[in-house]
Coordinates of C-alpha atoms in Angstrom, one line a residue:
X574 CA -17.9 -9.9 5.8
X575 CA -15.4 -12.7 6.0
X576 CA -16.4 -14.4 9.3
X577 CA -17.0 -17.9 10.5
X578 CA -19.0 -18.8 13.6
X579 CA -17.2 -21.3 15.9
X580 CA -18.3 -22.9 19.2
X581 CA -19.3 -20.8 22.3
X582 CA -20.0 -17.7 20.2
X583 CA -16.3 -17.5 19.2
X584 CA -15.9 -16.0 15.7
X585 CA -13.0 -16.5 13.3
X586 CA -12.3 -13.5 11.2
X587 CA -11.3 -14.5 7.7
X588 CA -10.4 -11.1 6.3
X589 CA -6.6 -11.3 6.7
X590 CA -3.9 -13.9 7.2
X591 CA -4.0 -13.7 11.0
X592 CA -7.4 -15.5 10.9
X593 CA -8.1 -14.3 14.4
X594 CA -10.4 -16.4 16.6
X595 CA -12.2 -13.7 18.5
X596 CA -14.0 -14.3 21.8
X597 CA -17.3 -12.7 22.8
X598 CA -17.0 -8.9 23.2
X599 CA -13.4 -8.9 22.1
X600 CA -11.5 -7.3 19.2
X601 CA -9.2 -8.9 16.6
X602 CA -5.5 -8.1 16.3
X603 CA -6.5 -5.0 14.2
X604 CA -8.4 -3.5 17.0
X605 CA -11.5 -2.6 15.0
X606 CA -13.3 -5.8 14.3
X607 CA -15.5 -6.9 17.3
X608 CA -17.4 -10.0 18.3
X609 CA -20.8 -8.8 19.4
X610 CA -23.1 -11.6 20.5
X611 CA -21.4 -14.1 18.3
X612 CA -21.3 -12.0 15.1
X613 CA -18.3 -10.0 13.9
X614 CA -18.8 -6.3 13.2
X615 CA -16.6 -3.5 11.8
X616 CA -16.4 -0.7 14.3
X617 CA -15.1 1.8 11.7
X618 CA -17.8 1.5 9.0
X619 CA -18.6 5.0 7.7
X620 CA -15.9 6.5 9.9
X621 CA -12.7 8.3 9.1
X622 CA -9.7 9.6 11.0
X623 CA -8.9 11.9 8.1
X624 CA -9.7 12.8 4.5
X625 CA -7.2 14.7 2.4
X626 CA -6.2 15.6 -1.2
X627 CA -2.8 14.2 -2.1
X628 CA -0.7 14.0 -5.3
X629 CA -0.9 10.4 -6.4
X630 CA 2.9 10.3 -6.3
X631 CA 2.8 10.7 -2.5
X632 CA 1.2 7.3 -2.0
X633 CA 3.5 6.5 -3.8
X634 CA 2.2 5.6 -7.3
X635 CA 4.6 6.6 -10.2
X636 CA 2.9 4.7 -13.0
X637 CA -0.7 5.6 -12.2
X638 CA -2.2 8.8 -13.7
X639 CA 1.0 10.8 -13.1
X640 CA 0.5 14.4 -12.0
X641 CA -3.1 13.7 -10.8
X642 CA -4.6 13.9 -7.3
X643 CA -6.2 11.3 -5.1
X644 CA -8.8 11.8 -2.4
X645 CA -7.1 9.9 0.5
X646 CA -9.2 8.4 3.3
X647 CA -8.4 6.2 6.3
X648 CA -9.9 5.1 9.6
X649 CA -8.0 3.6 12.6
X650 CA -6.5 0.2 13.3
X651 CA -4.0 -2.2 11.6
X652 CA -3.4 -5.9 11.4
X653 CA 0.3 -5.2 11.8
X654 CA 2.2 -3.6 14.7
X655 CA 5.3 -2.3 13.0
X656 CA 7.8 -0.8 15.4
X657 CA 8.7 1.9 12.8
X658 CA 5.1 3.0 12.0
X659 CA 4.8 6.6 11.0
X660 CA 1.0 6.7 11.6
X661 CA 1.0 4.8 14.9
X662 CA -1.4 7.4 16.4
X663 CA -4.2 6.0 14.2
X664 CA -2.9 2.5 13.3
X665 CA -2.3 1.2 16.8
X666 CA -5.1 2.9 18.7
X667 CA -7.6 0.5 20.2
X668 CA -5.3 -2.6 20.2
X669 CA -5.8 -3.2 24.0
X670 CA -9.4 -2.0 24.3
X671 CA -12.0 -0.3 22.2
X672 CA -11.3 3.4 22.0
X673 CA -13.5 6.3 21.0
X674 CA -10.8 8.0 18.9
X675 CA -11.2 11.8 19.2
X676 CA -10.5 12.3 15.5
X677 CA -12.8 9.6 14.2
X678 CA -15.7 11.3 12.4
X679 CA -18.7 10.1 10.5
X680 CA -18.5 10.0 6.7
X681 CA -20.4 8.0 4.1
X682 CA -19.3 6.4 0.9
X683 CA -21.8 8.7 -0.9
X684 CA -20.1 11.8 0.5
X685 CA -16.7 10.7 -0.7
X686 CA -18.0 10.0 -4.2
X687 CA -19.9 13.3 -4.3
X688 CA -16.6 15.1 -3.4
X689 CA -14.7 13.4 -6.1
X690 CA -17.4 14.1 -8.7
X691 CA -17.8 17.8 -7.7
X692 CA -14.0 18.5 -7.5
X693 CA -13.2 16.2 -10.5
X694 CA -10.8 14.0 -8.5
X695 CA -10.0 10.9 -10.5
X696 CA -9.0 8.5 -7.7
X697 CA -9.8 7.5 -4.2
X698 CA -6.8 6.2 -2.2
X699 CA -7.6 4.0 0.8
X700 CA -4.6 4.8 3.0
X701 CA -3.2 6.3 6.2
X702 CA -3.9 3.0 8.0
X703 CA -4.2 -0.5 6.6
X704 CA -7.3 -0.4 4.3
X705 CA -8.1 -4.1 4.7
X706 CA -9.1 -3.6 8.3
X707 CA -11.9 -1.3 7.0
X708 CA -12.6 -3.5 4.1
X709 CA -16.5 -3.2 4.1
X710 CA -16.3 0.6 4.0
X711 CA -13.6 0.5 1.3
X712 CA -15.5 -2.2 -0.7
X713 CA -18.8 -0.3 -0.7
X714 CA -17.1 2.9 -1.6
X715 CA -15.1 1.3 -4.4
X716 CA -18.3 -0.1 -6.0
X717 CA -19.9 3.4 -6.1
X718 CA -16.6 4.9 -7.3
X719 CA -16.3 2.5 -10.2
X720 CA -19.8 3.2 -11.3
X721 CA -18.9 6.9 -11.6
X722 CA -15.6 6.3 -13.4
X723 CA -13.5 7.0 -10.3
X724 CA -10.5 4.8 -9.8
X725 CA -9.6 3.0 -6.5
X726 CA -6.2 2.3 -5.0
X727 CA -5.0 0.7 -1.8
X728 CA -1.8 1.5 0.1
X729 CA -1.4 -1.8 1.9
X730 CA 0.8 -4.2 3.9
X731 CA -0.4 -6.9 1.6
X732 CA -1.7 -9.2 4.3
X733 CA -5.3 -9.7 3.1
X734 CA -6.8 -13.2 2.8
X735 CA -7.2 -14.7 -0.7
X736 CA -11.0 -14.4 -0.3
X737 CA -10.7 -10.6 0.4
X738 CA -8.3 -10.1 -2.5
X739 CA -10.6 -11.8 -5.0
X740 CA -13.6 -9.9 -3.7
X741 CA -12.0 -6.4 -4.0
X742 CA -10.0 -7.0 -7.2
X743 CA -12.7 -6.2 -9.7
X744 CA -13.1 -2.8 -8.2
X745 CA -9.4 -2.1 -7.4
X746 CA -7.4 -0.3 -10.0
X747 CA -4.1 -0.2 -8.2
X748 CA -2.3 -1.2 -5.0
X749 CA 1.0 -0.2 -3.5
X750 CA 2.2 -3.1 -1.2
X751 CA 4.9 -2.7 1.4
X752 CA 7.6 -5.4 1.0
X753 CA 9.1 -4.6 4.4
X754 CA 11.8 -7.2 4.4
X755 CA 12.8 -10.6 2.9
X756 CA 13.2 -12.1 6.4
X757 CA 10.4 -13.8 8.2
X758 CA 12.1 -13.0 11.5
X759 CA 11.9 -9.3 10.6
X760 CA 8.2 -9.6 9.9
X761 CA 7.6 -11.6 13.0
X762 CA 9.6 -9.5 15.5
X763 CA 9.2 -6.0 14.1
X764 CA 5.9 -6.1 12.2
X765 CA 4.0 -8.8 14.0
X766 CA 3.2 -10.7 10.8
X767 CA 4.9 -13.1 8.4
X768 CA 6.6 -12.8 5.1
X769 CA 5.0 -15.6 3.0
X770 CA 1.5 -14.2 2.7
X771 CA 2.9 -10.9 1.5
X772 CA 4.9 -12.5 -1.2
X773 CA 1.9 -14.7 -2.3
X774 CA -0.4 -11.6 -2.3
X775 CA 1.9 -9.5 -4.4
X776 CA 1.6 -12.2 -7.1
X777 CA -2.1 -12.7 -6.5
X778 CA -3.0 -9.0 -7.0
X779 CA -0.8 -9.0 -10.1
X780 CA -2.5 -12.1 -11.5
X781 CA -5.9 -10.6 -10.7
X782 CA -5.2 -7.7 -13.0
X783 CA -4.7 -5.0 -10.4
X784 CA -1.9 -2.6 -11.1
X785 CA 0.9 -3.3 -8.5
X786 CA 3.7 -1.1 -7.2
X787 CA 5.9 -2.2 -4.3
X788 CA 7.6 -0.1 -1.6
X789 CA 10.5 -1.2 0.6
X790 CA 11.5 1.0 3.6
X791 CA 15.2 0.4 4.2
X792 CA 16.1 0.6 7.9
X793 CA 19.8 0.7 8.8
X794 CA 21.1 -2.6 10.2
X795 CA 17.7 -4.2 9.9
X796 CA 16.9 -5.0 6.2
X797 CA 19.4 -3.0 4.1
X798 CA 22.1 -5.5 3.4
X799 CA 23.0 -6.1 -0.3
X800 CA 21.9 -9.7 0.1
X801 CA 18.4 -8.8 1.3
X802 CA 18.0 -6.0 -1.1
X803 CA 18.9 -8.3 -4.0
X804 CA 16.5 -11.0 -2.7
X805 CA 13.6 -8.5 -2.7
X806 CA 14.5 -7.3 -6.2
X807 CA 14.7 -10.8 -7.5
X808 CA 11.4 -11.7 -6.0
X809 CA 9.7 -8.7 -7.6
X810 CA 11.2 -9.5 -10.9
X811 CA 10.0 -13.1 -10.6
X812 CA 6.4 -11.7 -10.6
X813 CA 7.1 -9.0 -13.3
X814 CA 10.1 -6.9 -14.2
X815 CA 7.6 -4.1 -14.9
X816 CA 6.5 -3.7 -11.3
X817 CA 7.8 -0.3 -10.1
X818 CA 9.9 -0.7 -6.9
X819 CA 10.1 2.3 -4.5
X820 CA 13.0 2.2 -2.2
X821 CA 12.4 4.6 0.7
X822 CA 14.5 6.0 3.4
X823 CA 13.7 5.5 7.1
X824 CA 13.3 8.3 9.6
X825 CA 13.1 7.6 13.4
X826 CA 9.6 7.0 14.5
X827 CA 7.3 5.2 17.0
X828 CA 9.4 2.5 18.8
X829 CA 12.5 3.0 16.7
X830 CA 13.3 6.6 17.7
X831 CA 17.0 5.6 18.4
X832 CA 17.6 4.0 15.0
X833 CA 19.4 6.4 12.6
X834 CA 17.9 7.6 9.4
X835 CA 18.8 5.8 6.2
X836 CA 21.8 7.3 4.4
X837 CA 21.2 8.5 0.9
X838 CA 24.0 6.2 -0.4
X839 CA 22.1 3.2 0.9
X840 CA 19.1 4.1 -1.2
X841 CA 21.3 4.7 -4.3
X842 CA 23.1 1.4 -3.7
X843 CA 19.7 -0.4 -3.5
X844 CA 18.6 1.5 -6.7
X845 CA 21.6 0.2 -8.6
X846 CA 21.0 -3.4 -7.3
X847 CA 17.4 -3.2 -8.5
X848 CA 18.5 -2.1 -11.9
X849 CA 21.2 -4.8 -12.1
X850 CA 18.7 -7.5 -11.2
X851 CA 16.6 -6.4 -14.1
X852 CA 13.8 -4.3 -12.8
X853 CA 12.7 -1.8 -15.4
X854 CA 11.5 0.8 -13.0
X855 CA 13.3 1.5 -9.7
X856 CA 12.8 4.7 -7.6
X857 CA 14.2 6.2 -4.4
X858 CA 11.9 7.9 -1.9
X859 CA 12.2 10.2 1.1
X860 CA 15.3 11.8 -0.4
X861 CA 15.9 14.5 -3.0
X862 CA 17.3 13.0 -6.1
X863 CA 15.4 13.8 -9.4
X864 CA 17.5 11.3 -11.4
X865 CA 16.4 8.3 -9.3
X866 CA 12.8 9.5 -8.9
X867 CA 12.1 10.1 -12.6
X868 CA 10.9 7.5 -15.2
X869 CA 13.1 6.6 -18.1
X870 CA 12.4 4.4 -21.1
X871 CA 13.9 1.0 -20.4
X872 CA 14.8 0.7 -24.1
X873 CA 16.2 4.0 -25.3
X874 CA 16.6 5.7 -21.9
X875 CA 14.6 8.8 -22.8
X876 CA 13.3 10.9 -19.9
X877 CA 9.6 10.1 -19.8
X878 CA 8.4 11.6 -16.5
X879 CA 10.4 14.0 -14.5
X880 CA 9.8 14.2 -10.8
X881 CA 11.0 16.7 -8.2
X882 CA 9.4 15.3 -5.0
X883 CA 5.7 15.4 -6.0
X884 CA 6.1 18.0 -8.7
X885 CA 5.6 15.8 -11.8
X886 CA 6.2 16.7 -15.4
X887 CA 5.2 14.3 -18.2
X888 CA 7.7 14.7 -21.0
X889 CA 8.2 11.9 -23.6
X890 CA 5.4 9.6 -22.6
X891 CA 2.4 9.4 -25.0
X892 CA -0.5 7.0 -24.7
X893 CA 1.5 4.7 -22.5
X894 CA 4.5 4.5 -24.9
X895 CA 7.9 6.2 -25.2
X896 CA 7.4 9.1 -27.6
X897 CA 10.8 8.5 -29.1
X898 CA 11.1 4.7 -29.6
X899 CA 7.5 3.6 -29.1
X900 CA 8.5 1.2 -26.3
X901 CA 5.5 0.2 -24.2
X902 CA 5.7 1.6 -20.7
X903 CA 3.6 -0.4 -18.2
X904 CA 1.1 1.5 -16.0
X905 CA -2.3 3.1 -15.7
X906 CA -2.2 6.2 -17.9
X907 CA -5.8 7.2 -18.5

């Protein structure tokens, strides 16, 4: 899907905002879409590097079937190359040459759906690596899931093309998009992408009716200034003040092993900024703080959902409203 034949058997991939022009027998930036005899193929269709059962809060989704579980599935490859990637062993494999990943196993969409039906799992999460790079597999699975009443969510860098977003949106119930910075230089140097398409796509998914949550990983000295945090919060609010914003702490990984972990105070400061800007739902992640990981009514401040890491207790939330003052609480609740 999403390809355009050019001269001399060169193929332009139109799946994401890199719009790679891929020569014969070569791979795109993602490392998993290959030009074979002038036609682009996915090398990870019906393949997985791992399937697991996770609390939906781990993705993280805090306004999406709280306390439920998701069947998580991923493949290999990514259209970004983030220096701080925590899953680089699957996301960055195959970037230089095609690799037969030792953990890549065959699996079908039908098997995933059968598992969900049998175990009564309400959601499939396409995660671990960027789901857009295994779009065809995710798309075909999502169609089957929808037919069985199973929900679909992406955990994504938000770099898909407009055509891909419009194609998947009817079958996608939720997406958590990383807003990694509000600096194009950060995106270019550290992530090997650009900022503008991510901002446009947060709004595009939202306008398409997909439930959107946003995550920002704050890295000391890189994207954690008050100015940048406020810019990210203001942008999210410009789309909707009801979009949950997850502010997560960095831990040393991949090419940034010498960068220190994010202090808890940085997360709390960003939490306060998000609230001051006017976001209704702001959360901290990768730190133990029940008060900033729980959901409160934006009107009467009642505790609606209490969270202790991924242990979730629904308290004063009923049918998507505050049980005390009847304020509507945005999310996917059933």
